[in-house]
Amino acid sequence: MDWLTTVDHKKIATLYLIAGGFFFGIGGIEALLIRVQLWKPMNTFLNAQQFNELITMHGTTMIFLGVMPIIFAIMNAVIPLQIGARDVAFPFLNSLGFWTFLFGGLLLNLSWFMGGAPDGGWTAYAPLSSTTYSTTHGVDFYTIGLQIAGLGTLIGGINFLATIITMRAPGMSFMRMPMFTWTTFVTSAMILFAFPAITVGLVLLSFDRILGANFFNVEGGGNPVLWQHIFWIFGHPEVYILILPAFGIISEVVSTFSRKRLFGYSSMVFATILIAFLGFMVWAHHMFTTGMGPVANALFAIATMLIAVPTGIKIFNWLFTMWGGQITFNTANLFAVGFIPTFVMGGVTGVMLGSAPADYQFHDTYFVVAHFHYVIVGGLVLGLFSGLHYWWPKMFGRVLNETLGKIEFWTFIIGFHLTFFLQHFLGLIGMQRRVYTYLPNQGFDMMNVLSTIGAFLMGVGVIVFLINIYITARQPAGVENDPWEDGRTLEWSIPSPPPEYNFKQLPLVRGLDAYWKEKMAGHKEMTPAEPVGPIHMPSPTIIPFVMSVGLFIAGLGFMFTTDDFGNSFLNFMFNKYIVVIIGLGITFGSMIVHSLNDDPGWHIEPEEQGGKGVEA
Amino acid sequence: MMKRWKAGKRLVPLFVGLMFLLSACGREDLSALRPQGPVAQGQFDLMKLAITIMLSVLVIVFGIAAYVLIKFRRKPGDKEMPKQVEGNHLLEIIWTGIPLILVLILAIATVQKVFAYGENYWEDKDAIRVKVTSHLFWWEFHYPDYDITTAQDLIIPTNKKIAFQLKTADVIHSFWVPSLGGKTDTNTEGTINTAWLEAEKEGVYLGKCAELCGPSHALMEFKVKAVSEEAFENWITAIKQPVEPIQDPALAEVFKTQCLSCHAVGDQGGPMGPNLTGIGNRETVAGILINEEGSNKPFPGKPVKDNLIEWMNDPQAIKPGNLMPSPKEDLGLTDEEIEGIAEYLANVKLQY
């Protein structure tokens, strides 16, 4: 019950981690099923329809329900601590963001049990995603489930923007913010601009499917290419929404375990902003073969290649952060160090894809599959593993087992390269993506076998990680404030796990890497910026949970408005929009209750602020 | 610094080797790495340029990374904090400038080729015009200048520009012949694309659908058969000849009512399904069942007749989600009738 009502950013981080991990597991199982199907030509393990549902759900689940929430978990756990704040700006919204994401994700996955999952690919290109060609409710689950989940992301993004702008500790100017805070800030800004596009797109597609609108229907005067533009105006920035936080994590980890400050901090900040800006300008490079004409293709090609420049700046800055340092190879840093070359490989194939005429050959082949898995798995997932190992002691008070961590790292990264490196060649020699099977004798067979073996190795790596968590969770908690001994940022100056209020007294920040600076000055703790006093806390509340349940019910109701259930009661409930009204009633009712109820929160008095918190 | 240059020199043979490896990768009639026409060749050249640039980037980054990771490990004696370096403007300018130059080189080549392959040869008198229409899950090829429609096997003369107009009859597909050139989407009415390809030597090239289009997306293959100009002219003449009907009147009636309502054979039949004229010596049945009679000899196939029977017995089993009614289940054809029709169709051949 405590977990349903919590508004504490640390607990919400744990919730995000569990839910994100759960969906990540589902996405992983989907991936393994895909690889089993493809391990030999003309395999009959799955049929064509099942395969298309699996690839659609694998992509959608991993991006929206797997890695995004795990990013949000780390952001929630770390950002308030890194900027010296007691919570996020809007704790209530933070909780609402989590619950809408969870119920959106559950709704989407309910499709497996309710007559068919979405089957139009994660991009859901019209007209394949129209009711004419996708006759189950799968795509409705996709549009409505993602709509609700996306609401959570948008809320989360706005919350982090407000938090970082307004709640930095005294002395922490923008140019003294840790790199992970910077990337979170830029990521949140991108969410703010990118998610409305997908929101609009999903509304239009829902209207086409459920209310018979004609946005993407040619006979009705619509245009399917419109969907592609709307989708990618969101979809391309989304890639950077995913990867920028990983850049932030790597910056923190590499710097800590090299015992050096980040090389070229200010250029890193500007590179991040530039990447975000360019990320919005290049959406149409996903559409080079759509027939936009040579002028548009040329412009988008050049813009795309330009992203290599700020990304290159980042890579070299990381390498020169390590240069002259004292590098410790623990699991967190192994993942960070493994990230750099792996991501570079994904990056260079990205530039190759940007070259439009060459992309005519690469597009929609396994070359692309290899490329974006190098970026998303080799970049983001390695980054997440690094971040989780790095901040685990701060979040849970226990250091993850190093031996298991190293086993996990090596199986995962070897499996990863085995799976995806070969896929570059598969694409170049003619294997298109999203094929549920392939004819023999095309030269594809051997590489597909190896690719499948690699995928299972990655699975082993993830299982070792879960075992590691289980074993670690059984150890007694109680690590030091700064278990890595070289922590540089504010989160390492407070106990692990942090008390409810994080900072007993807000710290005074006197430079970049604030905690490291104090340590070098011979201090054990941060200099406080305020006297000890009562700390104001927000009250726990069940309302976000109830609001999300309402949206879930309304979504389900909306989907079945035109169905005939062969049952007059159900027909009445759904076809007359009664279920929708009930669902929305619950949501808006809770909003009214929340608005009318003036909750001043509560205080933790100085004498209750025990433990080994920050003292004056 | 010198040491690393030496390492770089040692890597050169590796690159050369890799280039050879790349150019020998995959089947000649399928791989984008073994181009058989000017479009694919140009795209392959661009790929090679990009790969060379990118491999040199990889070597530099991996080199620095390896050096750093070996040289700067933390040793037991490292008690003092290392020197904290804020940054280095010169270095940062270098690694902004060099990528910019590399990108510029690639961008120039890209822009040139974008316009070269974006050229529209539809009005070119020397080009062969073909209208491609994609269907769930087959390809229709219409030659407006000759008033010919065929399906699945696209016959083209060598060393001539083939100008395409591409559209779809249903969902979006993508027209791709890797060894002749990159893909172009087939959009719906109103957004019709153009493209051009050229084959330098005679042969059969595999074509695929590259855009997810439903259950049988994986199986929506076609063949491009490049023949001499003379053979092409012969084919034009041959395909326009009337085809001898089925001798047995009962079977002819079944064929007419059940098959020709959608399919065309010679001058009879309708345009709903793939045109079957000349199916007796096509490369495949339904794009995926390989025929012995085709020229695709290194890869084993079955007699056309067997493939036709297999297809007619259960089209859904071979291409799930296709729109053809099952001859057995839906149309009530007997095994004998199916065999008779297969026998007949297997003999509908074109000499060219």
PDB file of C-alpha atoms in Angstrom, chain A residues 42 48-49 52 55-56 119-121 125-128 133 218 223-225 228 258-265 267 289-291 294-295 297-298 301-302 305-306 308-309 312-313 315-317 319-320 322-329 337 340-341 344-345 348 351-352 354-365 425 427-437 439-444 486 488 516 520, chain B residues 4 22 25-27 30-33 40 43 46-47 50-51 54 57-58 60-62 64-65 67-69 72-74 78-88 91-92 95-96 99-100 103 106-107 110-111 113-115 117-118 136 169-172 174 176-185 187-189 191 193 206 208-219 221 287-288 290 299-300 318 320:
ATOM      1  CA  MET A  42      11.990 -21.914 -43.693  1.00  0.00           C
ATOM      2  CA  ALA A  48       4.027 -15.277 -40.147  1.00  0.00           C
ATOM      3  CA  GLN A  49       1.346 -13.537 -38.095  1.00  0.00           C
ATOM      4  CA  ASN A  52       4.941  -9.909 -37.077  1.00  0.00           C
ATOM      5  CA  ILE A  55       8.659  -7.919 -33.877  1.00  0.00           C
ATOM      6  CA  THR A  56       6.109  -5.156 -33.383  1.00  0.00           C
ATOM      7  CA  ASP A 119       1.327  -6.502 -36.131  1.00  0.00           C
ATOM      8  CA  GLY A 120       2.222  -3.455 -38.206  1.00  0.00           C
ATOM      9  CA  GLY A 121       5.813  -3.069 -37.064  1.00  0.00           C
ATOM     10  CA  TYR A 125       2.993   2.555 -41.115  1.00  0.00           C
ATOM     11  CA  ALA A 126      -0.397   3.267 -42.628  1.00  0.00           C
ATOM     12  CA  PRO A 127      -2.170   1.751 -44.556  1.00  0.00           C
ATOM     13  CA  LEU A 128      -0.883  -1.526 -43.084  1.00  0.00           C
ATOM     14  CA  TYR A 133      -5.182  -4.594 -43.408  1.00  0.00           C
ATOM     15  CA  VAL A 218      -6.256   7.585 -49.749  1.00  0.00           C
ATOM     16  CA  ASN A 223      -2.155  10.436 -47.230  1.00  0.00           C
ATOM     17  CA  PRO A 224      -0.222   7.542 -45.656  1.00  0.00           C
ATOM     18  CA  VAL A 225       3.104   9.339 -46.068  1.00  0.00           C
ATOM     19  CA  GLN A 228       5.518   8.534 -41.650  1.00  0.00           C
ATOM     20  CA  SER A 258      39.597   7.498 -13.878  1.00  0.00           C
ATOM     21  CA  ARG A 259      39.796   9.792 -10.839  1.00  0.00           C
ATOM     22  CA  LYS A 260      39.769  12.762 -13.192  1.00  0.00           C
ATOM     23  CA  ARG A 261      37.362  15.544 -13.971  1.00  0.00           C
ATOM     24  CA  LEU A 262      35.531  15.283 -17.269  1.00  0.00           C
ATOM     25  CA  PHE A 263      37.736  16.491 -20.105  1.00  0.00           C
ATOM     26  CA  GLY A 264      36.252  19.426 -21.995  1.00  0.00           C
ATOM     27  CA  TYR A 265      33.159  19.825 -19.788  1.00  0.00           C
ATOM     28  CA  SER A 267      32.295  21.361 -25.021  1.00  0.00           C
ATOM     29  CA  THR A 289      13.258   5.588 -50.022  1.00  0.00           C
ATOM     30  CA  THR A 290       9.802   7.099 -49.605  1.00  0.00           C
ATOM     31  CA  GLY A 291      10.336   9.295 -52.633  1.00  0.00           C
ATOM     32  CA  PRO A 294      16.696  14.458 -54.464  1.00  0.00           C
ATOM     33  CA  VAL A 295      16.672  17.923 -52.881  1.00  0.00           C
ATOM     34  CA  ASN A 297      17.149  13.658 -49.585  1.00  0.00           C
ATOM     35  CA  ALA A 298      20.348  15.665 -50.013  1.00  0.00           C
ATOM     36  CA  ALA A 301      21.546  13.466 -45.669  1.00  0.00           C
ATOM     37  CA  ILE A 302      23.899  16.322 -44.890  1.00  0.00           C
ATOM     38  CA  MET A 305      26.001  13.352 -41.184  1.00  0.00           C
ATOM     39  CA  LEU A 306      26.608  16.553 -39.220  1.00  0.00           C
ATOM     40  CA  ALA A 308      28.719  12.838 -36.251  1.00  0.00           C
ATOM     41  CA  VAL A 309      30.640  15.980 -35.317  1.00  0.00           C
ATOM     42  CA  GLY A 312      32.770  12.692 -32.092  1.00  0.00           C
ATOM     43  CA  ILE A 313      33.564  15.505 -29.655  1.00  0.00           C
ATOM     44  CA  ILE A 315      33.870  10.284 -27.763  1.00  0.00           C
ATOM     45  CA  PHE A 316      37.245  11.997 -27.774  1.00  0.00           C
ATOM     46  CA  ASN A 317      36.456  13.852 -24.577  1.00  0.00           C
ATOM     47  CA  LEU A 319      38.976   9.059 -24.121  1.00  0.00           C
ATOM     48  CA  PHE A 320      40.940  12.074 -22.917  1.00  0.00           C
ATOM     49  CA  MET A 322      40.819   8.595 -19.097  1.00  0.00           C
ATOM     50  CA  TRP A 323      44.137   9.806 -20.517  1.00  0.00           C
ATOM     51  CA  GLY A 324      46.517  10.392 -17.633  1.00  0.00           C
ATOM     52  CA  GLY A 325      44.012   9.039 -15.135  1.00  0.00           C
ATOM     53  CA  GLN A 326      44.070   6.028 -12.859  1.00  0.00           C
ATOM     54  CA  ILE A 327      41.480   3.692 -14.295  1.00  0.00           C
ATOM     55  CA  THR A 328      39.753   1.147 -12.072  1.00  0.00           C
ATOM     56  CA  PHE A 329      38.056  -1.685 -13.930  1.00  0.00           C
ATOM     57  CA  VAL A 337      34.543   1.378 -21.304  1.00  0.00           C
ATOM     58  CA  ILE A 340      32.742   3.657 -26.068  1.00  0.00           C
ATOM     59  CA  PRO A 341      33.984   1.445 -28.939  1.00  0.00           C
ATOM     60  CA  VAL A 344      31.386   4.338 -32.050  1.00  0.00           C
ATOM     61  CA  MET A 345      30.649   1.352 -34.263  1.00  0.00           C
ATOM     62  CA  VAL A 348      29.844   5.213 -37.937  1.00  0.00           C
ATOM     63  CA  VAL A 351      26.827   8.177 -40.870  1.00  0.00           C
ATOM     64  CA  MET A 352      26.914   5.535 -43.602  1.00  0.00           C
ATOM     65  CA  GLY A 354      22.930   9.034 -43.700  1.00  0.00           C
ATOM     66  CA  SER A 355      24.420   8.913 -47.166  1.00  0.00           C
ATOM     67  CA  ALA A 356      21.085   8.721 -48.985  1.00  0.00           C
ATOM     68  CA  PRO A 357      22.043   6.801 -52.168  1.00  0.00           C
ATOM     69  CA  ALA A 358      23.869   4.195 -50.115  1.00  0.00           C
ATOM     70  CA  ASP A 359      20.846   4.071 -47.836  1.00  0.00           C
ATOM     71  CA  TYR A 360      18.748   2.957 -50.803  1.00  0.00           C
ATOM     72  CA  GLN A 361      20.685  -0.289 -50.366  1.00  0.00           C
ATOM     73  CA  PHE A 362      20.866  -0.303 -46.535  1.00  0.00           C
ATOM     74  CA  HIS A 363      17.315   0.763 -45.778  1.00  0.00           C
ATOM     75  CA  ASP A 364      14.997  -1.858 -44.275  1.00  0.00           C
ATOM     76  CA  THR A 365      17.683  -4.527 -44.314  1.00  0.00           C
ATOM     77  CA  PHE A 425      26.728  -8.374 -43.628  1.00  0.00           C
ATOM     78  CA  GLY A 427      21.816  -6.870 -44.788  1.00  0.00           C
ATOM     79  CA  LEU A 428      24.434  -6.073 -47.397  1.00  0.00           C
ATOM     80  CA  ILE A 429      24.079  -9.446 -49.079  1.00  0.00           C
ATOM     81  CA  GLY A 430      20.352  -9.039 -49.425  1.00  0.00           C
ATOM     82  CA  MET A 431      18.418 -10.020 -46.303  1.00  0.00           C
ATOM     83  CA  GLN A 432      15.635  -7.557 -45.696  1.00  0.00           C
ATOM     84  CA  ARG A 433      14.418  -6.906 -42.168  1.00  0.00           C
ATOM     85  CA  ARG A 434      11.110  -8.035 -40.641  1.00  0.00           C
ATOM     86  CA  VAL A 435      11.108 -11.305 -42.556  1.00  0.00           C
ATOM     87  CA  TYR A 436       9.641 -14.212 -40.643  1.00  0.00           C
ATOM     88  CA  THR A 437      11.630 -16.640 -42.709  1.00  0.00           C
ATOM     89  CA  LEU A 439      14.683 -19.254 -48.469  1.00  0.00           C
ATOM     90  CA  PRO A 440      17.756 -21.487 -48.178  1.00  0.00           C
ATOM     91  CA  ASN A 441      20.829 -21.129 -50.395  1.00  0.00           C
ATOM     92  CA  GLN A 442      21.001 -17.359 -50.223  1.00  0.00           C
ATOM     93  CA  GLY A 443      24.106 -17.307 -48.047  1.00  0.00           C
ATOM     94  CA  PHE A 444      22.130 -16.251 -44.969  1.00  0.00           C
ATOM     95  CA  ASP A 486      36.200   8.777  -5.684  1.00  0.00           C
ATOM     96  CA  ARG A 488      32.657  13.561  -7.329  1.00  0.00           C
ATOM     97  CA  TRP A 516      35.159  16.147  -4.852  1.00  0.00           C
ATOM     98  CA  MET A 520      40.216  17.889  -1.858  1.00  0.00           C
TER      99      MET A 520
ATOM    100  CA  ARG B   4      50.953   4.479 -33.669  1.00  0.00           C
ATOM    101  CA  LEU B  22      33.319  -7.404 -48.987  1.00  0.00           C
ATOM    102  CA  CYS B  25      30.328 -11.471 -50.193  1.00  0.00           C
ATOM    103  CA  GLY B  26      27.002 -13.072 -51.009  1.00  0.00           C
ATOM    104  CA  ARG B  27      25.428 -14.249 -54.225  1.00  0.00           C
ATOM    105  CA  LEU B  30      21.470 -10.924 -54.845  1.00  0.00           C
ATOM    106  CA  SER B  31      24.197  -9.101 -52.947  1.00  0.00           C
ATOM    107  CA  ALA B  32      24.491  -5.320 -52.860  1.00  0.00           C
ATOM    108  CA  LEU B  33      28.225  -5.945 -52.551  1.00  0.00           C
ATOM    109  CA  ALA B  40      24.265  -0.556 -57.839  1.00  0.00           C
ATOM    110  CA  GLN B  43      25.953   2.958 -54.642  1.00  0.00           C
ATOM    111  CA  LEU B  46      29.701   5.282 -52.187  1.00  0.00           C
ATOM    112  CA  MET B  47      29.519   2.484 -49.616  1.00  0.00           C
ATOM    113  CA  ALA B  50      31.952   5.571 -46.491  1.00  0.00           C
ATOM    114  CA  ILE B  51      33.346   2.322 -45.110  1.00  0.00           C
ATOM    115  CA  MET B  54      34.546   5.082 -41.100  1.00  0.00           C
ATOM    116  CA  VAL B  57      37.790   6.625 -37.669  1.00  0.00           C
ATOM    117  CA  LEU B  58      37.361   3.301 -35.901  1.00  0.00           C
ATOM    118  CA  ILE B  60      41.947   5.938 -34.529  1.00  0.00           C
ATOM    119  CA  VAL B  61      39.353   5.677 -31.773  1.00  0.00           C
ATOM    120  CA  PHE B  62      40.127   2.038 -30.990  1.00  0.00           C
ATOM    121  CA  ILE B  64      43.529   5.670 -28.565  1.00  0.00           C
ATOM    122  CA  ALA B  65      41.138   3.612 -26.432  1.00  0.00           C
ATOM    123  CA  TYR B  67      46.442   2.828 -25.487  1.00  0.00           C
ATOM    124  CA  VAL B  68      44.582   4.627 -22.716  1.00  0.00           C
ATOM    125  CA  LEU B  69      43.138   1.486 -21.193  1.00  0.00           C
ATOM    126  CA  PHE B  72      46.500   4.358 -17.458  1.00  0.00           C
ATOM    127  CA  ARG B  73      45.277   1.461 -15.338  1.00  0.00           C
ATOM    128  CA  ARG B  74      45.279   2.239 -11.662  1.00  0.00           C
ATOM    129  CA  ASP B  78      48.615   5.344  -7.171  1.00  0.00           C
ATOM    130  CA  LYS B  79      47.685   7.155  -3.997  1.00  0.00           C
ATOM    131  CA  GLU B  80      47.769  10.729  -5.225  1.00  0.00           C
ATOM    132  CA  MET B  81      44.928  12.125  -7.320  1.00  0.00           C
ATOM    133  CA  PRO B  82      45.968  12.453 -10.972  1.00  0.00           C
ATOM    134  CA  LYS B  83      46.267  15.947 -12.410  1.00  0.00           C
ATOM    135  CA  GLN B  84      42.819  17.358 -13.137  1.00  0.00           C
ATOM    136  CA  VAL B  85      42.735  18.639 -16.694  1.00  0.00           C
ATOM    137  CA  GLU B  86      39.994  21.036 -17.662  1.00  0.00           C
ATOM    138  CA  GLY B  87      40.303  20.513 -21.401  1.00  0.00           C
ATOM    139  CA  ASN B  88      42.442  21.519 -24.305  1.00  0.00           C
ATOM    140  CA  LEU B  91      42.732  19.195 -29.229  1.00  0.00           C
ATOM    141  CA  GLU B  92      39.029  19.935 -29.152  1.00  0.00           C
ATOM    142  CA  TRP B  95      38.536  16.612 -33.213  1.00  0.00           C
ATOM    143  CA  THR B  96      35.796  18.923 -34.304  1.00  0.00           C
ATOM    144  CA  PRO B  99      35.222  14.880 -38.548  1.00  0.00           C
ATOM    145  CA  LEU B 100      33.816  17.947 -40.259  1.00  0.00           C
ATOM    146  CA  VAL B 103      31.734  14.395 -43.337  1.00  0.00           C
ATOM    147  CA  LEU B 106      31.174  12.000 -47.863  1.00  0.00           C
ATOM    148  CA  ALA B 107      28.542  14.714 -48.260  1.00  0.00           C
ATOM    149  CA  THR B 110      26.384  11.785 -51.514  1.00  0.00           C
ATOM    150  CA  VAL B 111      24.879  14.876 -53.096  1.00  0.00           C
ATOM    151  CA  LYS B 113      24.787  10.553 -56.404  1.00  0.00           C
ATOM    152  CA  VAL B 114      21.480  11.638 -54.911  1.00  0.00           C
ATOM    153  CA  PHE B 115      20.830  13.730 -57.970  1.00  0.00           C
ATOM    154  CA  TYR B 117      19.819   8.421 -59.059  1.00  0.00           C
ATOM    155  CA  GLY B 118      16.952  10.835 -58.579  1.00  0.00           C
ATOM    156  CA  LEU B 136      -0.416  -8.409 -51.501  1.00  0.00           C
ATOM    157  CA  ALA B 169      -2.573  -1.368 -55.076  1.00  0.00           C
ATOM    158  CA  ASP B 170      -2.878  -1.785 -51.296  1.00  0.00           C
ATOM    159  CA  VAL B 171      -0.277  -1.225 -48.545  1.00  0.00           C
ATOM    160  CA  ILE B 172       3.189   0.251 -48.938  1.00  0.00           C
ATOM    161  CA  SER B 174       9.351  -1.418 -51.439  1.00  0.00           C
ATOM    162  CA  TRP B 176      14.397  -3.755 -54.323  1.00  0.00           C
ATOM    163  CA  VAL B 177      16.845  -5.557 -56.600  1.00  0.00           C
ATOM    164  CA  PRO B 178      20.055  -5.424 -54.517  1.00  0.00           C
ATOM    165  CA  SER B 179      22.487  -6.381 -57.263  1.00  0.00           C
ATOM    166  CA  LEU B 180      21.033  -3.791 -59.667  1.00  0.00           C
ATOM    167  CA  GLY B 181      20.302  -0.925 -57.301  1.00  0.00           C
ATOM    168  CA  GLY B 182      18.722   0.265 -54.110  1.00  0.00           C
ATOM    169  CA  LYS B 183      15.065   0.222 -53.179  1.00  0.00           C
ATOM    170  CA  THR B 184      12.191   2.599 -53.814  1.00  0.00           C
ATOM    171  CA  ASP B 185       8.911   2.501 -51.921  1.00  0.00           C
ATOM    172  CA  ASN B 187       3.297   4.394 -52.324  1.00  0.00           C
ATOM    173  CA  THR B 188      -0.406   4.771 -52.773  1.00  0.00           C
ATOM    174  CA  GLU B 189      -2.073   6.711 -55.586  1.00  0.00           C
ATOM    175  CA  THR B 191       2.489   9.801 -54.415  1.00  0.00           C
ATOM    176  CA  ASN B 193       7.630   7.301 -57.279  1.00  0.00           C
ATOM    177  CA  LEU B 206      16.623 -11.576 -57.263  1.00  0.00           C
ATOM    178  CA  LYS B 208      12.526  -8.475 -52.875  1.00  0.00           C
ATOM    179  CA  CYS B 209       9.931  -6.462 -51.054  1.00  0.00           C
ATOM    180  CA  ALA B 210      11.720  -4.430 -48.402  1.00  0.00           C
ATOM    181  CA  GLU B 211       8.808  -2.864 -46.523  1.00  0.00           C
ATOM    182  CA  LEU B 212       6.737  -4.752 -43.979  1.00  0.00           C
ATOM    183  CA  CYS B 213       3.480  -5.415 -45.779  1.00  0.00           C
ATOM    184  CA  GLY B 214       1.733  -8.130 -43.809  1.00  0.00           C
ATOM    185  CA  PRO B 215       2.197 -11.831 -43.111  1.00  0.00           C
ATOM    186  CA  SER B 216       3.895 -12.837 -46.349  1.00  0.00           C
ATOM    187  CA  HIS B 217       6.208  -9.847 -46.548  1.00  0.00           C
ATOM    188  CA  ALA B 218       9.127 -12.265 -46.306  1.00  0.00           C
ATOM    189  CA  LEU B 219       7.913 -14.197 -49.328  1.00  0.00           C
ATOM    190  CA  GLU B 221       9.987 -11.995 -54.045  1.00  0.00           C
ATOM    191  CA  GLY B 287       8.040 -15.932 -56.388  1.00  0.00           C
ATOM    192  CA  ILE B 288       9.401 -18.521 -53.970  1.00  0.00           C
ATOM    193  CA  ILE B 290      11.945 -22.455 -57.512  1.00  0.00           C
ATOM    194  CA  PHE B 299      20.071 -23.942 -56.795  1.00  0.00           C
ATOM    195  CA  PRO B 300      17.840 -26.975 -56.903  1.00  0.00           C
ATOM    196  CA  ILE B 318       2.788 -21.269 -48.971  1.00  0.00           C
ATOM    197  CA  PRO B 320      -0.071 -16.835 -45.662  1.00  0.00           C
TER     198      PRO B 320
END
